[in-house]
mmCIF file of C-alpha atoms in Angstrom:
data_model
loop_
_atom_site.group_PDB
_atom_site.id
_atom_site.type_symbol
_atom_site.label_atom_id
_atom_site.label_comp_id
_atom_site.label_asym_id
_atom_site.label_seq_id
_atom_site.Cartn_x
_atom_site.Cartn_y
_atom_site.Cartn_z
ATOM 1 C CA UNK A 1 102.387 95.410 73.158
ATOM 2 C CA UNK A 2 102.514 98.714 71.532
ATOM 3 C CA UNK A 3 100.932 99.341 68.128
ATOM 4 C CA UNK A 4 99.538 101.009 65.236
ATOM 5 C CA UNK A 5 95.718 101.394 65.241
ATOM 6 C CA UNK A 6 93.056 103.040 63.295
ATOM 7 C CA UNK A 7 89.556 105.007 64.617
ATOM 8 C CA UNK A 8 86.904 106.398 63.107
ATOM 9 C CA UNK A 9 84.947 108.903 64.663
ATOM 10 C CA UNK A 10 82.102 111.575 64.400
ATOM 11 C CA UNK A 11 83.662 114.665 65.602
ATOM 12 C CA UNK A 12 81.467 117.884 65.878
ATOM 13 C CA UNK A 13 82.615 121.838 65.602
ATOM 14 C CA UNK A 14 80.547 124.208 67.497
ATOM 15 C CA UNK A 15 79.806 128.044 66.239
ATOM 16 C CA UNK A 16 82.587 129.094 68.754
ATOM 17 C CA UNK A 17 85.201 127.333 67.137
ATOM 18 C CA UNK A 18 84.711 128.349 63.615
ATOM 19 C CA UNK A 19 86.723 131.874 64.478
ATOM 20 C CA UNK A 20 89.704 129.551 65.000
ATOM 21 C CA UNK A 21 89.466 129.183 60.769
ATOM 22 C CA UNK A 22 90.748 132.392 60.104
ATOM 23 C CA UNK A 23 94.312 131.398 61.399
ATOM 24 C CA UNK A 24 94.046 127.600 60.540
ATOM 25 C CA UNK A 25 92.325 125.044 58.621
ATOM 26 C CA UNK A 26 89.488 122.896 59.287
ATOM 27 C CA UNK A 27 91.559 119.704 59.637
ATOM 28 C CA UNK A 28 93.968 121.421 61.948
ATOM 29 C CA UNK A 29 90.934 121.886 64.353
ATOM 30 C CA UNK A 30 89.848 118.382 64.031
ATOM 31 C CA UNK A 31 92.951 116.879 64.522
ATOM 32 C CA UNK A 32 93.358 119.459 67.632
ATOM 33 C CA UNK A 33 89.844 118.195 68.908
ATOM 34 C CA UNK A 34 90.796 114.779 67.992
ATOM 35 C CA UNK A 35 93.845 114.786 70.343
ATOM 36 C CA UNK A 36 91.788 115.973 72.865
ATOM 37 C CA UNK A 37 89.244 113.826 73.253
ATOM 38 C CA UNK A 38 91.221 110.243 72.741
ATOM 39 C CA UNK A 39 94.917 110.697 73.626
ATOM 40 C CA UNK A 40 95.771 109.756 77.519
ATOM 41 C CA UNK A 41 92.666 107.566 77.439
ATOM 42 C CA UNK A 42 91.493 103.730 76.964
ATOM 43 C CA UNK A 43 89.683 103.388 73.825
ATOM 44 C CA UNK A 44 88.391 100.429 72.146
ATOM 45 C CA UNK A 45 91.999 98.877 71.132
ATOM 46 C CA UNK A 46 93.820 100.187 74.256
ATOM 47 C CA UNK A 47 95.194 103.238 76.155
ATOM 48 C CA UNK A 48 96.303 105.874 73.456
ATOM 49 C CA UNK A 49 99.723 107.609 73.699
ATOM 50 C CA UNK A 50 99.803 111.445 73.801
ATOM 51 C CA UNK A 51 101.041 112.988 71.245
ATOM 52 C CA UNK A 52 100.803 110.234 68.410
ATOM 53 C CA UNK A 53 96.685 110.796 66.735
ATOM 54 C CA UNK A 54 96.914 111.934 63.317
ATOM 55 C CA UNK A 55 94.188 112.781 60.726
ATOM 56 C CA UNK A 56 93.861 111.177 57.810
ATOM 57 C CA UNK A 57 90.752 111.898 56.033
ATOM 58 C CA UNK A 58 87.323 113.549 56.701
ATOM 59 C CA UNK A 59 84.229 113.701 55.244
ATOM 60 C CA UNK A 60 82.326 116.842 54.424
ATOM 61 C CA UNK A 61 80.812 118.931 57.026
ATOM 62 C CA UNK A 62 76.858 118.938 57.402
ATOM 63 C CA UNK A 63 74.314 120.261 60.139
ATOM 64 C CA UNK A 64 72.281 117.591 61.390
ATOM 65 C CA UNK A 65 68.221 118.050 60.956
ATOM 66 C CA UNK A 66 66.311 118.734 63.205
ATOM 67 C CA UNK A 67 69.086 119.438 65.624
ATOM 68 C CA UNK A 68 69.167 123.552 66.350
ATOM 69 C CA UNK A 69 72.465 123.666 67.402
ATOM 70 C CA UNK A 70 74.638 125.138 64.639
ATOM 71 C CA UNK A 71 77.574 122.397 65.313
ATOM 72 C CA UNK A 72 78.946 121.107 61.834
ATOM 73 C CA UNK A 73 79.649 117.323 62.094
ATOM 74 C CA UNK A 74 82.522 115.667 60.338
ATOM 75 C CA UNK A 75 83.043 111.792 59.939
ATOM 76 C CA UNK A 76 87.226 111.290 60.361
ATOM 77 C CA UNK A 77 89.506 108.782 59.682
ATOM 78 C CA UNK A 78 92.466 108.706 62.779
ATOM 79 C CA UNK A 79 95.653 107.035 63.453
ATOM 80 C CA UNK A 80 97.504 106.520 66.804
ATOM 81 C CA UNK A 81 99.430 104.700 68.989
ATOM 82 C CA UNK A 82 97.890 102.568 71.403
ATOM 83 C CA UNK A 83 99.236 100.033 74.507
ATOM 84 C CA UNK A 84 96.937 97.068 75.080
ATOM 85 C CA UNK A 85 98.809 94.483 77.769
ATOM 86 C CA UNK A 86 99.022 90.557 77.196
ATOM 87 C CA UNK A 87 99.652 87.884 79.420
ATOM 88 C CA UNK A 88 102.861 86.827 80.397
ATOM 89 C CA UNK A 89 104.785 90.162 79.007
ATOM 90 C CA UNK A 90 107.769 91.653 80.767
ATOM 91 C CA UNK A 91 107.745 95.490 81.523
ATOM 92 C CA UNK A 92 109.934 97.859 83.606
ATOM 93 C CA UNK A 93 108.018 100.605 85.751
ATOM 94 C CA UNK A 94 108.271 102.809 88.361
ATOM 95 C CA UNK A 95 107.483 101.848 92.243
ATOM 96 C CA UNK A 96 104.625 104.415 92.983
ATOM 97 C CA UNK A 97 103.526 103.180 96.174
ATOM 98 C CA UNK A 98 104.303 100.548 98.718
ATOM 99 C CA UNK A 99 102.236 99.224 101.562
ATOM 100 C CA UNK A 100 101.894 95.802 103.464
ATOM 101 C CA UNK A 101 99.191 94.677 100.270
ATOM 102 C CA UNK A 102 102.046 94.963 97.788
ATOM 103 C CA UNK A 103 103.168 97.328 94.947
ATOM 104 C CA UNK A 104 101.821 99.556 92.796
ATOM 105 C CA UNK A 105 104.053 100.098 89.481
ATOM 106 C CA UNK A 106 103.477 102.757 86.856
ATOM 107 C CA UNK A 107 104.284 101.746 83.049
ATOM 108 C CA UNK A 108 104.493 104.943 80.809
ATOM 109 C CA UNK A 109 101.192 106.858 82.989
ATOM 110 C CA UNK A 110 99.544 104.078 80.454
ATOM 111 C CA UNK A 111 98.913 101.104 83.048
ATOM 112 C CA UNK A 112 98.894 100.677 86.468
ATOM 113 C CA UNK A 113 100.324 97.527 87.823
ATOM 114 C CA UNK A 114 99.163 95.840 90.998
ATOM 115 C CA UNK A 115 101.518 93.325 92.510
ATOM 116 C CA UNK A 116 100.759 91.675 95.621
ATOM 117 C CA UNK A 117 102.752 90.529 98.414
ATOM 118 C CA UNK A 118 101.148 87.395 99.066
ATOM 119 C CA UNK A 119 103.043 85.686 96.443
ATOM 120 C CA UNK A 120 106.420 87.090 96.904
ATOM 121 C CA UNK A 121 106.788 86.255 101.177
ATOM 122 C CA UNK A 122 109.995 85.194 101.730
ATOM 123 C CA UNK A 123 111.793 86.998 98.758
ATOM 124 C CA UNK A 124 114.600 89.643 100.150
ATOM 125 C CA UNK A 125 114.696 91.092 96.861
ATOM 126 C CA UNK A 126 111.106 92.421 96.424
ATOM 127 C CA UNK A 127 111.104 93.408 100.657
ATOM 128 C CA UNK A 128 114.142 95.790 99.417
ATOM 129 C CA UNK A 129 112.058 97.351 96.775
ATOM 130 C CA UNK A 130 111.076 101.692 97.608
ATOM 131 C CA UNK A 131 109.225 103.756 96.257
ATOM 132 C CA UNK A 132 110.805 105.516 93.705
ATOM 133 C CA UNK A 133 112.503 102.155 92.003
ATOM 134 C CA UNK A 134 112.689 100.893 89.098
ATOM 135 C CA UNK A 135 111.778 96.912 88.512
ATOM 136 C CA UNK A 136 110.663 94.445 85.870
ATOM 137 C CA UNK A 137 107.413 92.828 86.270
ATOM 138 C CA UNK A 138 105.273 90.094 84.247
ATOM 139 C CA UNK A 139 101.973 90.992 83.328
ATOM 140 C CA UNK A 140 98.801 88.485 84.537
ATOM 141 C CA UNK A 141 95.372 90.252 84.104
ATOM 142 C CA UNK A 142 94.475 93.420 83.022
ATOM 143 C CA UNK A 143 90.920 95.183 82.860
ATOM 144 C CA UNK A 144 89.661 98.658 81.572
ATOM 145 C CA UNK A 145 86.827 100.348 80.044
ATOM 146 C CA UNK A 146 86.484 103.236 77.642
ATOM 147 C CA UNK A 147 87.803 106.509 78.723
ATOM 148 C CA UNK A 148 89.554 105.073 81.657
ATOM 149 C CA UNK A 149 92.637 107.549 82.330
ATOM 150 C CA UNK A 150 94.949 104.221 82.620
ATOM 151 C CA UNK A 151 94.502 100.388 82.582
ATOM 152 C CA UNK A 152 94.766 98.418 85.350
ATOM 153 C CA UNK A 153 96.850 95.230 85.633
ATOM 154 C CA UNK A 154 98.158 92.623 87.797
ATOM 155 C CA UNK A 155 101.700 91.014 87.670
ATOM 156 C CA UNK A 156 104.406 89.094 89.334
ATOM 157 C CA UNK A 157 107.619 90.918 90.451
ATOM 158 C CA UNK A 158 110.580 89.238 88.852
ATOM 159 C CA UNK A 159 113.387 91.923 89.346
ATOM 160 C CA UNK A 160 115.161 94.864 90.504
ATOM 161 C CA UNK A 161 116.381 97.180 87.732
ATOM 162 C CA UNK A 162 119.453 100.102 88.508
ATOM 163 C CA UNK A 163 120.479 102.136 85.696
ATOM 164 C CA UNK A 164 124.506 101.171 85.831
ATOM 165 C CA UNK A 165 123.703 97.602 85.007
ATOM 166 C CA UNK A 166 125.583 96.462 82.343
ATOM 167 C CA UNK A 167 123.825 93.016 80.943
ATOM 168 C CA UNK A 168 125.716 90.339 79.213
ATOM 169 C CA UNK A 169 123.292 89.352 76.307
ATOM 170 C CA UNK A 170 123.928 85.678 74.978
ATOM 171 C CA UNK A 171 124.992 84.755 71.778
ATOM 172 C CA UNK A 172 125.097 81.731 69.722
ATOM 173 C CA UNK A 173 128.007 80.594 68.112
ATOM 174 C CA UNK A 174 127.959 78.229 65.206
ATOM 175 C CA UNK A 175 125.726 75.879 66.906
ATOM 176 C CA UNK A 176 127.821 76.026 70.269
ATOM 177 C CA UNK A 177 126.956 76.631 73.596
ATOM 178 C CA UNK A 178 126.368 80.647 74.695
ATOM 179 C CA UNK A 179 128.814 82.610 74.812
ATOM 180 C CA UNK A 180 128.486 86.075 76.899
ATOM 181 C CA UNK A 181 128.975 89.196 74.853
ATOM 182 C CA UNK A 182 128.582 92.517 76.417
ATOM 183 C CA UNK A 183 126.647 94.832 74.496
ATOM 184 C CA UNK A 184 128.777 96.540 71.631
ATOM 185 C CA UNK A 185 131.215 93.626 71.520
ATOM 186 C CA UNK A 186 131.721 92.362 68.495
ATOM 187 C CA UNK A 187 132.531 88.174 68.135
ATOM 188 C CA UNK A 188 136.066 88.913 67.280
ATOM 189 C CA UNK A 189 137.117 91.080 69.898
ATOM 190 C CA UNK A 190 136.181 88.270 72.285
ATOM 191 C CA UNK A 191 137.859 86.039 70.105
ATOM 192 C CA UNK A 192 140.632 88.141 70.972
ATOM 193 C CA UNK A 193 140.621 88.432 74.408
ATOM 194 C CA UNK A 194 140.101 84.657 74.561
ATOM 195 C CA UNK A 195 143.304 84.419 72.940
ATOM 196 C CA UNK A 196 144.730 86.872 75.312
ATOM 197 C CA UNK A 197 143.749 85.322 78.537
ATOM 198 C CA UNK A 198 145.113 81.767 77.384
ATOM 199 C CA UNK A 199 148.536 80.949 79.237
ATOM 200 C CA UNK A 200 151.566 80.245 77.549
ATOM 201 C CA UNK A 201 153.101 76.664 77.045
ATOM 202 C CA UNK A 202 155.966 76.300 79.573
ATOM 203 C CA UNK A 203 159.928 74.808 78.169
ATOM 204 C CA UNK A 204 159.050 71.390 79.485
ATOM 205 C CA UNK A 205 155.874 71.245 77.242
ATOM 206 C CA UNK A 206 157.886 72.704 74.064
ATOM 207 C CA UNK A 207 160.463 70.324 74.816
ATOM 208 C CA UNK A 208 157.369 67.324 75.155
ATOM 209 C CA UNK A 209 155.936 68.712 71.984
ATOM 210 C CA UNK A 210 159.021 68.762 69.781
ATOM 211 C CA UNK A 211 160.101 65.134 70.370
ATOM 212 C CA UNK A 212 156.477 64.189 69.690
ATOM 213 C CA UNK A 213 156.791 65.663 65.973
ATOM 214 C CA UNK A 214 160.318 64.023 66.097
ATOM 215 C CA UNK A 215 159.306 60.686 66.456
ATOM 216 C CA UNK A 216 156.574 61.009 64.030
ATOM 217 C CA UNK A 217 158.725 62.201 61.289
ATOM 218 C CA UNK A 218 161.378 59.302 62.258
ATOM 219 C CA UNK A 219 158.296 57.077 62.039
ATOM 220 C CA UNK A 220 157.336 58.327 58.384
ATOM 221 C CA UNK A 221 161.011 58.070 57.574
ATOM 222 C CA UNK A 222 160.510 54.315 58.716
ATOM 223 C CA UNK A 223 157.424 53.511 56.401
ATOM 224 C CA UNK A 224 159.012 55.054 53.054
ATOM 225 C CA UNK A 225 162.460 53.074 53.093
ATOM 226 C CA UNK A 226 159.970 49.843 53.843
ATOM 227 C CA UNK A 227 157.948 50.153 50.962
ATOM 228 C CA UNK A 228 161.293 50.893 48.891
ATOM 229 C CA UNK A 229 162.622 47.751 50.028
ATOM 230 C CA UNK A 230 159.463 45.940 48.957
ATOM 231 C CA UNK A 231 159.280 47.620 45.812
ATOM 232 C CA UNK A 232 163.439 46.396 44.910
ATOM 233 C CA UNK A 233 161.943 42.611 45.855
ATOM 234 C CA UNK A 234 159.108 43.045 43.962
ATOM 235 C CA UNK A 235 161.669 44.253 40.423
ATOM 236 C CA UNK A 236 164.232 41.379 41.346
ATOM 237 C CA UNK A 237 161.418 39.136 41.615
ATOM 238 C CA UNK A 238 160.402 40.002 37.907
ATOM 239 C CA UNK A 239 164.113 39.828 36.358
ATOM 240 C CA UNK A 240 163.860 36.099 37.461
#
């Protein structure tokens, strides 16, 4: 949901600002101007994060004709990170408000999440949710237009989040089923604690166990001195 994108914009410098060149450069103040007019905003590919615009060319500076002004325009190339929401994508936010219409979530002060109560009547989970909390939604519909301070969305509540959760993430095991690892554990440290947990064999089951490999090694015994018989018939047989 978050990514890289690219702008290209016509950024002007009025006589005022040209003083500020004495203590920086000209693409210092166009990246400064830059930053000021697209971060915290909706643009064309999404809300832009603050903090994240960076020049990275420009064109020469020219006054426009006819236009008495005295602003020097400059063509830049910009890069940022923007937030643009898709269907069916799970976020955690902030509860910023409750009421009997639903909730409204904050995502990073980039969208605004509207989830109505309608479709969650009868859940105890969402009726415990306050303002303040902090739960996991899926995104439905969003909507915004350029320069919008945040986007707007709509989503379905799916869970409350605390911070002292500590999630078993599944792992796959040479085809197996899942096994449940905690986060940090390593395959072999649950190997051993599988090991650990298993009880030990009791006497009678030894006891079981040992005269089980006893007869089989009687019955081995068995098979050899039968084939040396047959093999003495078999030699006799050929002396005749």
């Amino acid at each position: 949901m978050e990514s890289t994108a690219f702008f290209e914009k016509k950024i002007s410098i009025i006589p005022s600002e040209f003083n500020e060149i004495k203590t920086s450069t000209v693409d210092s103040l166009l990246e400064k101007k830059a930053k000021e007019i697209m971060e915290k905003k909706c643009s064309e590919q999404g809300f832009v994060l603050s903090g994240t615009i960076k020049l990275l060319s420009r064109s020469m500076g020219y006054f426009e004709s006819a236009r008495f002004t005295g602003d020097a325009v400059y063509y830049v190339k910009l890069e940022g990170k923007v937030i643009y929401p898709a269907d069916s994508v799970r976020v955690v936010g902030e509860v910023i408000r409750k009421n009997k219409m639903g909730l409204y979530i904050d995502y990073r002060k980039a969208i605004r999440i509207q989830i109505p109560r309608d479709l969650h009547i009868g859940s105890e989970e969402y009726e415990e949710v306050e303002v303040g909390d902090t739960v996991e939604v899926e995104l439905k519909r969003s909507k915004f237009q350029i320069n919008d301070p945040y986007i707007l969305a709509s989503g379905i509540f799916v869970a409350k989040k605390s911070g002292n959760e500590n999630a078993r993430v599944p792992v796959v095991v040479s085809g197996n089923a899942a096994i449940g690892l905690t986060e940090g554990e390593s395959e072999d440290e649950a190997d051993v604690e599988a090991k650990e947990g298993e009880e030990p064999l009791g006497e009678e089951e030894e006891e079981e166990e040992e005269e089980g490999d006893g007869e089989e090694e009687e019955e081995e015994e068995e098979d050899e001195d039968e084939d040396e018989e047959a093999e003495e018939a078999e030699a006799e047989a050929d002396a005749e």
